Tab-separated table of C-alpha atoms in Angstrom:
chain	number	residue	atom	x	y	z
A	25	UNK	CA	86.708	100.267	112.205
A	26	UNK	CA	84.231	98.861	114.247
A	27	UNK	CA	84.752	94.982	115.320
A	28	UNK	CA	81.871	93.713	116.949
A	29	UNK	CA	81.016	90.364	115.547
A	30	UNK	CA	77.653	89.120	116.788
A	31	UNK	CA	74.317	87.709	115.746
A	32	UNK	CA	70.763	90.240	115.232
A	33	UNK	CA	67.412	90.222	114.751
A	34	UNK	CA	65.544	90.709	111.880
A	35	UNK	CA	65.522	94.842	111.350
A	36	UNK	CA	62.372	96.672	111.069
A	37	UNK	CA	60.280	97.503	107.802
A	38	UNK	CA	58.197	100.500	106.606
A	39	UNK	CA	56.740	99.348	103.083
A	40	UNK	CA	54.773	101.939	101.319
A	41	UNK	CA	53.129	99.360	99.365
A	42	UNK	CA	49.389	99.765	99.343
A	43	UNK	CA	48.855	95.518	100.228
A	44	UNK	CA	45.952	93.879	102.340
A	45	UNK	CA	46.965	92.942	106.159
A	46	UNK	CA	48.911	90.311	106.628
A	47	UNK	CA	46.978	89.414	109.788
A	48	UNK	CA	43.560	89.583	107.854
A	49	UNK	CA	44.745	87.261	105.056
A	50	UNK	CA	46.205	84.756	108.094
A	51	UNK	CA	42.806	85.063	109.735
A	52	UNK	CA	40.945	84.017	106.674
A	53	UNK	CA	42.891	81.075	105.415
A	54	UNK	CA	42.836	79.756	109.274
A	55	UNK	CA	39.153	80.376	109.998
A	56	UNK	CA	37.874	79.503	106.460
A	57	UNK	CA	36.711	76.267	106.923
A	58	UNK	CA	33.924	77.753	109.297
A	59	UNK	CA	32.868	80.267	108.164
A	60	UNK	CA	29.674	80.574	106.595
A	61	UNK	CA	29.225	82.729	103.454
A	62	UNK	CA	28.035	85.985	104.805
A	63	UNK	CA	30.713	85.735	106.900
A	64	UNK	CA	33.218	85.313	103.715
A	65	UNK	CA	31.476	88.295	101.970
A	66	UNK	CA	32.549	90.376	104.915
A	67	UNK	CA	35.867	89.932	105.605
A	68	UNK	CA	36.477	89.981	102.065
A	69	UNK	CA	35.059	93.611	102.109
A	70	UNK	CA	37.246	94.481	104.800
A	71	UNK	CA	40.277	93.351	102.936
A	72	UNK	CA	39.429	95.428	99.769
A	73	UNK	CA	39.675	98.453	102.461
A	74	UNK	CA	43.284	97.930	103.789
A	75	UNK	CA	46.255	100.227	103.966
A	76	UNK	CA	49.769	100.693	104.130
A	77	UNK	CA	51.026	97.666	106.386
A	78	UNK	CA	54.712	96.133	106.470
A	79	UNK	CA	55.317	93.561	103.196
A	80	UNK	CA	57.267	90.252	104.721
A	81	UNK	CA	59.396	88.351	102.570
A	82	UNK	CA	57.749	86.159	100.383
A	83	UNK	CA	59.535	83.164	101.750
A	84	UNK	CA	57.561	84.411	105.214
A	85	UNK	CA	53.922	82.994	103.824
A	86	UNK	CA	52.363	79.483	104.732
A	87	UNK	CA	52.596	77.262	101.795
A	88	UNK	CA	49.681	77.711	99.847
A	89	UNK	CA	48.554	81.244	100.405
A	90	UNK	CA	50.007	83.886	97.668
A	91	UNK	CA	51.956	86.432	98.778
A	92	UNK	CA	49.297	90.355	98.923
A	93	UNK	CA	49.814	91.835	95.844
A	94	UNK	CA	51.684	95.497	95.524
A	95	UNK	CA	51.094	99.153	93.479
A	96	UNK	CA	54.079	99.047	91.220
A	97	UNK	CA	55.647	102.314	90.731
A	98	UNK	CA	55.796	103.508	86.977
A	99	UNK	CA	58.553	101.991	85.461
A	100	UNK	CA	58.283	99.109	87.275
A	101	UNK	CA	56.662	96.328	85.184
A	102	UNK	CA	56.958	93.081	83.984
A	103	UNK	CA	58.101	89.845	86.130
A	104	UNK	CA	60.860	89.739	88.894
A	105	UNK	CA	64.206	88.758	87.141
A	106	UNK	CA	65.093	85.191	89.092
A	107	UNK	CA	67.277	85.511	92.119
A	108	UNK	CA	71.058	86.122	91.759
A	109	UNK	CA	74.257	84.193	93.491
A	110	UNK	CA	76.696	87.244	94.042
A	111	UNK	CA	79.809	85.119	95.487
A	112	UNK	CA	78.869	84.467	98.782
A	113	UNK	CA	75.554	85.875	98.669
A	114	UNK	CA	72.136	85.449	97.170
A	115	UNK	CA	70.300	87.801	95.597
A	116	UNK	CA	66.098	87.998	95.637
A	117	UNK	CA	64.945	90.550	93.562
A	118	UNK	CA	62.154	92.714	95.239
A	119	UNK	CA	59.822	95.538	93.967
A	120	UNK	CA	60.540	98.764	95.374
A	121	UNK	CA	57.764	98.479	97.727
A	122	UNK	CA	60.103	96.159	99.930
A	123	UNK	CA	62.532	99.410	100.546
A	124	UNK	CA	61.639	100.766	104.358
A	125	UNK	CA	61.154	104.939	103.664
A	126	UNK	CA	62.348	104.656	99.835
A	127	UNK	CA	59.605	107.630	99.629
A	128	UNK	CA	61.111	109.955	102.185
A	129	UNK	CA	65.394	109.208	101.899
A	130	UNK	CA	67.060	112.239	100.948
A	131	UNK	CA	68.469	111.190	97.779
A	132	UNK	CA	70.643	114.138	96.962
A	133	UNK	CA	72.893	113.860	100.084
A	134	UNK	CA	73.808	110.014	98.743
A	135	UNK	CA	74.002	111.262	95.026
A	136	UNK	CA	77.664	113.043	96.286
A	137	UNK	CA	79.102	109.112	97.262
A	138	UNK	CA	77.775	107.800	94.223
A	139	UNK	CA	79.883	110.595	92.236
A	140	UNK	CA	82.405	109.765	94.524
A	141	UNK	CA	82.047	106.029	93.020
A	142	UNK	CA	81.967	107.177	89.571
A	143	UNK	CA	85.584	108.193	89.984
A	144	UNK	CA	86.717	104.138	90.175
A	145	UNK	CA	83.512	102.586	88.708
A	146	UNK	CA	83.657	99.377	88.199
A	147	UNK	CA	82.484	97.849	84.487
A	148	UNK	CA	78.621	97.266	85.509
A	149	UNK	CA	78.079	100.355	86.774
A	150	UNK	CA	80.301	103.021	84.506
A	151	UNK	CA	77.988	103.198	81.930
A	152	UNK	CA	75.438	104.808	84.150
A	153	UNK	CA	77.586	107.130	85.094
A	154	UNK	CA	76.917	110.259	83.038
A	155	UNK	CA	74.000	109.741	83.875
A	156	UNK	CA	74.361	110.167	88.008
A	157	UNK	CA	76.320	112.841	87.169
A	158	UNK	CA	73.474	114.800	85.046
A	159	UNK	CA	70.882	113.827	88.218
A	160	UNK	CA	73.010	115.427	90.690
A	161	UNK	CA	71.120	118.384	90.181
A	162	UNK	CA	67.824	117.017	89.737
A	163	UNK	CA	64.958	116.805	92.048
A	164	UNK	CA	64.484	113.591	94.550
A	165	UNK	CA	61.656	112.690	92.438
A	166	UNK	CA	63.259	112.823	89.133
A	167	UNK	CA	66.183	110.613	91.227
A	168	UNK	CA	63.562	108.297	92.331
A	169	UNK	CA	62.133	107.727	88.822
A	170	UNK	CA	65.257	107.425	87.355
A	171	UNK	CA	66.790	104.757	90.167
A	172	UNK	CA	63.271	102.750	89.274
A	173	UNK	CA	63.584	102.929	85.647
A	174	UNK	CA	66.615	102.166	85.472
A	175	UNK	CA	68.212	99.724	88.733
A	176	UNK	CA	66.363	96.643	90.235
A	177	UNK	CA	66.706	95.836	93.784
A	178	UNK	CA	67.660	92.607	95.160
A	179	UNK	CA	67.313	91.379	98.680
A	180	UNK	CA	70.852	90.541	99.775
A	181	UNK	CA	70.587	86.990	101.517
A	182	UNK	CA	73.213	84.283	102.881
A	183	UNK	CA	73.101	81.436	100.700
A	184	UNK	CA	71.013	79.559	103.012
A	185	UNK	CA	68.638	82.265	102.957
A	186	UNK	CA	69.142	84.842	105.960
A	187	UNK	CA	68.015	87.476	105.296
A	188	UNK	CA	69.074	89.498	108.887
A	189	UNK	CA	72.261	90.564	109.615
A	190	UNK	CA	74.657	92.941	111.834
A	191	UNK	CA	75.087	96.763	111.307
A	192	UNK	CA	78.244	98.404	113.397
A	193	UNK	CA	79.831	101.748	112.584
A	194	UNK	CA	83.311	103.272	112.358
A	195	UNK	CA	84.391	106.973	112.331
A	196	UNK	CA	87.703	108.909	111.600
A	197	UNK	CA	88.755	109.849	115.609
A	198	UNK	CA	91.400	113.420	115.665
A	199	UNK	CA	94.031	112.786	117.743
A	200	UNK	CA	96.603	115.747	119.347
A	201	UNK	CA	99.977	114.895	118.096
A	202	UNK	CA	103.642	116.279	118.065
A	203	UNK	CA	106.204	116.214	115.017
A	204	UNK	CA	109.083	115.563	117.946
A	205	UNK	CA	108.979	113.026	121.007
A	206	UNK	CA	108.162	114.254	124.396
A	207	UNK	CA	106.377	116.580	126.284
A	208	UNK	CA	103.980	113.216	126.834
A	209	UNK	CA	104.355	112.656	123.264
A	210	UNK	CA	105.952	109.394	122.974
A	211	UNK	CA	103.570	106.762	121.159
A	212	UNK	CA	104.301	107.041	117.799
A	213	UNK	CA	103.134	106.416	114.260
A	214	UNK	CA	104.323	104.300	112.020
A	215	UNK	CA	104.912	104.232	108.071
A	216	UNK	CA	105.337	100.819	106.851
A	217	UNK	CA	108.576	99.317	107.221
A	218	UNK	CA	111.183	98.963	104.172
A	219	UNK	CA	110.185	95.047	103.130
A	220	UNK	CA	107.027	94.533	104.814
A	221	UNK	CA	105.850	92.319	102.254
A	222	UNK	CA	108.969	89.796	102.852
A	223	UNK	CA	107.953	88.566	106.182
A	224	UNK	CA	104.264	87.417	106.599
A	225	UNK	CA	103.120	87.725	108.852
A	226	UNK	CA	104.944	90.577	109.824
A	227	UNK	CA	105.977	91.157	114.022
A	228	UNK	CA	103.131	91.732	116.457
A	229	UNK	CA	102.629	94.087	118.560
A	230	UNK	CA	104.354	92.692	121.418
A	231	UNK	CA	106.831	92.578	119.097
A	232	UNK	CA	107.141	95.761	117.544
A	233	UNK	CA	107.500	97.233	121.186
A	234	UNK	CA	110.077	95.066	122.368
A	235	UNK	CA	112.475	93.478	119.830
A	236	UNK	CA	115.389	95.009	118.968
A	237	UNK	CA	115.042	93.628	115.109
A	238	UNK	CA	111.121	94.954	115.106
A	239	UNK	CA	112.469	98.789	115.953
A	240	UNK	CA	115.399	98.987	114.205
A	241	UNK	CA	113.198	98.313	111.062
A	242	UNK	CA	111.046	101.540	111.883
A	243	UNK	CA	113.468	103.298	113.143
A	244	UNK	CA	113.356	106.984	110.804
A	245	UNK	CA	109.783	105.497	109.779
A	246	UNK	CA	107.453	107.841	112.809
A	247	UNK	CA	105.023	109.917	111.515
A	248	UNK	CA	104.697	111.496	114.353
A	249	UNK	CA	104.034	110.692	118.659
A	250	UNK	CA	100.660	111.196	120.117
A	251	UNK	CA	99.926	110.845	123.645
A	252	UNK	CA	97.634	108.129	124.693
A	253	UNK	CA	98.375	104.879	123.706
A	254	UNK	CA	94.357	104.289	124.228
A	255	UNK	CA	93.544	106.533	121.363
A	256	UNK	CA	96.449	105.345	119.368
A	257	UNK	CA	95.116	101.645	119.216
A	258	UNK	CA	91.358	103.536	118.958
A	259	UNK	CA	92.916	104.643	115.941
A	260	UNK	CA	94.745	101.253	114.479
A	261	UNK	CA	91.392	100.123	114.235
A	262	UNK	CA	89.316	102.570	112.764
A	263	UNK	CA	92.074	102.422	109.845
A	264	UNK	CA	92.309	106.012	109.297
A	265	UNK	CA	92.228	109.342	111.075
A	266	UNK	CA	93.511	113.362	111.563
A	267	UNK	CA	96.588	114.653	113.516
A	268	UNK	CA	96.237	117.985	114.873
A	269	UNK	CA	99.703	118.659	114.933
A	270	UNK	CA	102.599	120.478	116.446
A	271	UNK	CA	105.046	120.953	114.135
A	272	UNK	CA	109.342	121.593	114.969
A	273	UNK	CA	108.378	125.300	114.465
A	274	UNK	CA	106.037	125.621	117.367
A	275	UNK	CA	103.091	125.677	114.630
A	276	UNK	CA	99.804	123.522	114.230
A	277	UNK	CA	97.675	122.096	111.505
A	278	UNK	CA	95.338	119.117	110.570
A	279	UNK	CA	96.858	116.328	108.181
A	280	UNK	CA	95.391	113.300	107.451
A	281	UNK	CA	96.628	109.794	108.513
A	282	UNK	CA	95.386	106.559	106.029
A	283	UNK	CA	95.750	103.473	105.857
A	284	UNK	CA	98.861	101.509	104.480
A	285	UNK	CA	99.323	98.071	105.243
A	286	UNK	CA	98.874	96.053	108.277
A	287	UNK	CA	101.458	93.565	110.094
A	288	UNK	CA	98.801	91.118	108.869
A	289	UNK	CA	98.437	89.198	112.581
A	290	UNK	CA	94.902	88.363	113.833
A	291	UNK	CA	93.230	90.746	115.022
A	292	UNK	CA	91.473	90.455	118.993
A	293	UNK	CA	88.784	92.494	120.650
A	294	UNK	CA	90.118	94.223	123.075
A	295	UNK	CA	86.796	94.209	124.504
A	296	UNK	CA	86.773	90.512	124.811
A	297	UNK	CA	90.035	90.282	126.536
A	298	UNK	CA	88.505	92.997	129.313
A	299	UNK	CA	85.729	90.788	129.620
A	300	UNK	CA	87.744	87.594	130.020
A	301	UNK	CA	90.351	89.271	132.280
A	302	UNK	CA	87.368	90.126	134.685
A	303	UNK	CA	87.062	93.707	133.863
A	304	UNK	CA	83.856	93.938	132.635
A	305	UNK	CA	82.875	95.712	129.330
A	306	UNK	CA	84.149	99.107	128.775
A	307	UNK	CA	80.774	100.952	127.924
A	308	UNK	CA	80.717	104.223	124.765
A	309	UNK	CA	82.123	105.777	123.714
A	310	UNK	CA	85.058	103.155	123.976
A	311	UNK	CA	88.160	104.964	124.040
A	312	UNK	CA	87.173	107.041	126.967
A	313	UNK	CA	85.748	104.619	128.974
A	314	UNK	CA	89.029	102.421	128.244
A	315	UNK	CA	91.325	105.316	129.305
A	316	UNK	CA	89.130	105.800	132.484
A	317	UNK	CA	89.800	101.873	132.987
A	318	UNK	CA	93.651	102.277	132.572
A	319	UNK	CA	94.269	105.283	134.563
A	320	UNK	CA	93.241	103.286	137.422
A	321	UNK	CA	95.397	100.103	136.491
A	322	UNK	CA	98.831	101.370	134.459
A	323	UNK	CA	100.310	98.347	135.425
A	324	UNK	CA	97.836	96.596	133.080
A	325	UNK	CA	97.804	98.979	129.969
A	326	UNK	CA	100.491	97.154	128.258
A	327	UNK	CA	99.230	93.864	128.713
A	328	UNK	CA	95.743	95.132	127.304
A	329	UNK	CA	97.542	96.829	124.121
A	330	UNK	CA	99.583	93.625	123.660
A	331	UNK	CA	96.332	90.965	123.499
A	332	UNK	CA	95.406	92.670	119.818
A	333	UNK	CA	98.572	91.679	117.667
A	334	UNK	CA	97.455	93.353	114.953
A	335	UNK	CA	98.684	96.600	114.034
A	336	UNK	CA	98.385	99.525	111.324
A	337	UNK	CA	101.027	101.608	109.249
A	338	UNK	CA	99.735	104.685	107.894
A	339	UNK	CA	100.607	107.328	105.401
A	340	UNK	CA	100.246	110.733	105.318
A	341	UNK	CA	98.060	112.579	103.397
A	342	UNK	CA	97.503	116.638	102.954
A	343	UNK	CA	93.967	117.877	103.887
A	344	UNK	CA	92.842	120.504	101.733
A	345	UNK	CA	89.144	122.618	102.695
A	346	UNK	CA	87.141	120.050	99.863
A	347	UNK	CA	89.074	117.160	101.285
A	348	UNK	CA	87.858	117.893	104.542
A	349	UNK	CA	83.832	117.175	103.857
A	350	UNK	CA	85.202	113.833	102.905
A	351	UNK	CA	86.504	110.495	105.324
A	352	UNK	CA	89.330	108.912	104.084
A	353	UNK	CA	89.551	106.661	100.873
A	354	UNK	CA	88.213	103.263	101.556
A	355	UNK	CA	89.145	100.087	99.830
A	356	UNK	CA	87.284	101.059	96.665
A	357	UNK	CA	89.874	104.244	96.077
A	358	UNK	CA	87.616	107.008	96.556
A	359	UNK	CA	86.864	109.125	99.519
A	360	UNK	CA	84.459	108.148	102.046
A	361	UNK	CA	81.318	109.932	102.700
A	362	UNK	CA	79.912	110.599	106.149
A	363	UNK	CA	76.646	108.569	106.112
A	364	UNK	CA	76.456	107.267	103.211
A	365	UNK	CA	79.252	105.224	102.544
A	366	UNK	CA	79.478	101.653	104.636
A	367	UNK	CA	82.285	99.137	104.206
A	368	UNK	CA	80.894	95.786	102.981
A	369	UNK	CA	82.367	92.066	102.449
A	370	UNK	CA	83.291	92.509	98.658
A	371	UNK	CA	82.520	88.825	98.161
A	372	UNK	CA	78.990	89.733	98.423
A	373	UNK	CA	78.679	93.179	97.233
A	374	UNK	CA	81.016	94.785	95.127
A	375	UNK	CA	82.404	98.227	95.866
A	376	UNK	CA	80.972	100.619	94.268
A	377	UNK	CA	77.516	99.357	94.466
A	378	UNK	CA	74.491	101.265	95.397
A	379	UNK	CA	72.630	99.837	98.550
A	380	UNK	CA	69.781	100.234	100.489
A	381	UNK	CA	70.382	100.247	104.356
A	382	UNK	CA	67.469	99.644	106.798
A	383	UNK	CA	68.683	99.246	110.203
A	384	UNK	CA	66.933	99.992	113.637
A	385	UNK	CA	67.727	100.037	117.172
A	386	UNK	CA	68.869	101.988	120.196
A	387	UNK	CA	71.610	103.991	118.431
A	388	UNK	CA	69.775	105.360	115.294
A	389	UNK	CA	66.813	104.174	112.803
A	390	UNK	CA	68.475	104.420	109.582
A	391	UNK	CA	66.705	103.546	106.337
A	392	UNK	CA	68.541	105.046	103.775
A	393	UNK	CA	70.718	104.903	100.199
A	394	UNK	CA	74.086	104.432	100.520
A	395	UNK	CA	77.243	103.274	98.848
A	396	UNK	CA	79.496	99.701	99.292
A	397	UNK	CA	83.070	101.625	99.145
A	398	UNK	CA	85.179	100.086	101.991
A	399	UNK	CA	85.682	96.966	103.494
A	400	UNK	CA	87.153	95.827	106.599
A	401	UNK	CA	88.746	92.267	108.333
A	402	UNK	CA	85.607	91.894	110.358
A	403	UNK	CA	83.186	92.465	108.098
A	404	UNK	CA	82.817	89.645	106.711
A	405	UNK	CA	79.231	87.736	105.535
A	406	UNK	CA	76.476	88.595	103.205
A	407	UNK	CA	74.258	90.760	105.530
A	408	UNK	CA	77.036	92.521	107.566
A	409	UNK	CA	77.900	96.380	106.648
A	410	UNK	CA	80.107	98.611	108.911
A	411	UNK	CA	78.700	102.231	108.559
A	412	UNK	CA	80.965	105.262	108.294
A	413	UNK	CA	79.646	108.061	110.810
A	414	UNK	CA	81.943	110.917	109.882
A	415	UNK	CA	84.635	112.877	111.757
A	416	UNK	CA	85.359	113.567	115.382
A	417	UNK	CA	84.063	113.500	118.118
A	418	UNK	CA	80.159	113.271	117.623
A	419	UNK	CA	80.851	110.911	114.931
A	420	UNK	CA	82.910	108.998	117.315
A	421	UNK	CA	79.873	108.778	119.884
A	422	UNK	CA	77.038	107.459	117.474
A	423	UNK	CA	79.676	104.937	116.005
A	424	UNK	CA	80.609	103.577	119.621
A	425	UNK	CA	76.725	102.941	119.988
A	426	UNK	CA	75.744	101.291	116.730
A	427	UNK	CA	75.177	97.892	116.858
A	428	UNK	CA	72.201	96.584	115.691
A	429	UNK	CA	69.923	94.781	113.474
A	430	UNK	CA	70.075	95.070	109.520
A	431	UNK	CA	68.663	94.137	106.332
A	432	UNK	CA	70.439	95.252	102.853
A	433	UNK	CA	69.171	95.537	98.787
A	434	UNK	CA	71.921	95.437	96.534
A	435	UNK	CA	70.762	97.853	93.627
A	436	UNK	CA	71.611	96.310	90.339
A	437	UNK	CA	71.742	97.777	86.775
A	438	UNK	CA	68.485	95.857	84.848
């Protein structure tokens, strides 16, 4: 899972809101004084002819000048419920207008992660169930209707009000891997130890690799070796991810590898500690910009594995065809789905909670519906979602480059 922990702009907006210009309305209230009243007349004309322009947050307007007025959609009547403290959050309800390209999402590819939800609903959100699973076959616009009729969205904010936060992604990476050591095959993966609850924290990495105690514990408890200790600690912290392995027999097939506990040590950028050391910052895609770094300095590789004490025990899981479409289960307990699940701080959105994502920046532009179904140590504040990409390796590549700017609207049962 992606770790970047860092400060962003405010994200773009597209509001399909038919409003007067922002601009124009500053203009006026500025200039008013004087003007004379021909002059009034006129620009007052020119506002009644205005278009679709970007809605700010009302919190954005001078004090004294109302906020433009919006088209509802039908269904959408009556007065804004008041805002909402969600744990660590605050809530603003919105009308749909606020929601960058609510008109032009692709609804039906989220409606398969909110069935996904519906699995492990929690109590706010099961009895809409039946009916997400009746829409699945329904057009976007019977979707739309139904999400207005029936959900209000909320502006997710800090509680002091910030409204801006960070977007990174993760990705499930596939890995070559052997059911016996050698051959190059000797980092191997671990299923939790026999009593890792006793000791907490459990041993770091450092040592898991070098005390006796630490590997007599998982000794019997390999998965199975890969490789490249790179990708191995690439796949640590993404959480999850699939073997394409060799089995005793000489045969090969895809399994899946999720996550099962953690020695529960701090986790450390990696990154950082390249950056500190002097090494400068390993550009994306990560993991093969890392390797490239520690072919050329194998004395160092240990020492850079060692400065993340943190590590992952997995379990192994079968991978059918249907499982396949899927990620991994997140923290929610249903599978992931490749753009449209995101992994969320559950202190300010529960899982299973649909969202709307706008985020924009060199990576992607994404404005989009998606679902709070995983969570992650770094992710962590009202306004900070980690954004699963998918499988492999072209998943792997957008991931590595996301890092950006977001805004989020929690969508709440009215």
């Amino acid at each position: 899972m992606n770790t970047s922990n860092s400060s962003a702009p405010s994200a773009s907006s597209k509001s399909k809101a038919m409003i007067c210009s922002w601009k124009a309305v500053e203009g006026l209230t500025r200039w008013l004084p004087s003007l004379r009243k021909a002059s009034i007349i006129a620009i007052a004309a020119g506002l009644a002819a205005c278009t679709s322009v970007p809605l700010p947050p009302a919190s954005s307007y001078p004090d004294g000048v109302q906020a433009p007025a919006v088209v509802l959609r039908p269904g959408e009547a009556g007065p804004l419920p008041p805002p909402r403290l969600q744990g660590k959050s605050r809530w603003v309800a919105v009308h749909w207008a606020e929601l960058p390209g609510f008109e032009e999402d692709s609804l039906f590819e989220a409606w398969n992660a909110w069935i996904k939800s519906c699995e492990r609903p929690g109590p706010v959100f099961a009895p809409l169930c039946g009916e997400v699973r009746r829409l699945s076959i329904a057009s976007p616009r019977e979707q739309r209707d139904w999400m207005v009729a029936r959900l209000q969205p909320y502006r997710v904010e800090s509680l002091q009000g910030v409204s801006e936060g960070l977007l990174t992604s993760y990705y499930e990476p596939v890995l070559k891997a052997s059911r016996q050591p050698g051959a190059g095959y000797d980092v191997p993966l671990y299923r939790p130890p026999t009593g890792l609850g006793n000791r907490r924290p459990w041993f770091s990495r450092q040592e898991i690799d070098t005390l006796p105690e630490a590997r007599a514990a998982l000794r019997g408890r390999e998965i199975a070796w890969v490789d490249d200790p790179v990708e191995v600690l690439s796949l640590h912290i993404q959480g999850s991810g699939r073997l394409n392995i060799t089995e005793p027999d000489g045969s090969r097939r895809v399994v899946r590898v999720a996550y099962a506990g953690s020695n529960e040590q701090p986790f450390r950028s990696v990154t950082q500690w390249l950056l500190d050391q002097g090494e400068g910052r390993m550009v994306a895609p990560w993991v093969e910009s890392t390797k490239a770094w520690a072919a050329k300095k194998p004395q160092r590789v240990q020492q850079m594995l060692w400065s993340n004490p943190r590590y992952t025990f997995f379990q192994e899981q079968p991978l059918s065809d249907f499982d396949a479409a899927f990620g991994p289960k997140g923290a929610q307990g249903v599978a992931l789905t490749p753009g449209r699940s995101i992994a969320v701080d559950p202190g300010s959105i529960p899982y299973g909670t649909p969202v709307w994502l706008a985020s924009s920046g060199n990576a992607a532009t994404l404005q989009k519906l998606v679902l709070a179904q995983d969570t992650g140590s770094a992710i962590v504040g009202a306004v900070r979602a980690d954004y699963f990409a998918g499988t492999g390796v072209d998943a792997g590549l957008l991931a590595s480059r996301v890092n950006q700017p977001l805004r989020l609207w929690a969508l709440w049962p009215k």
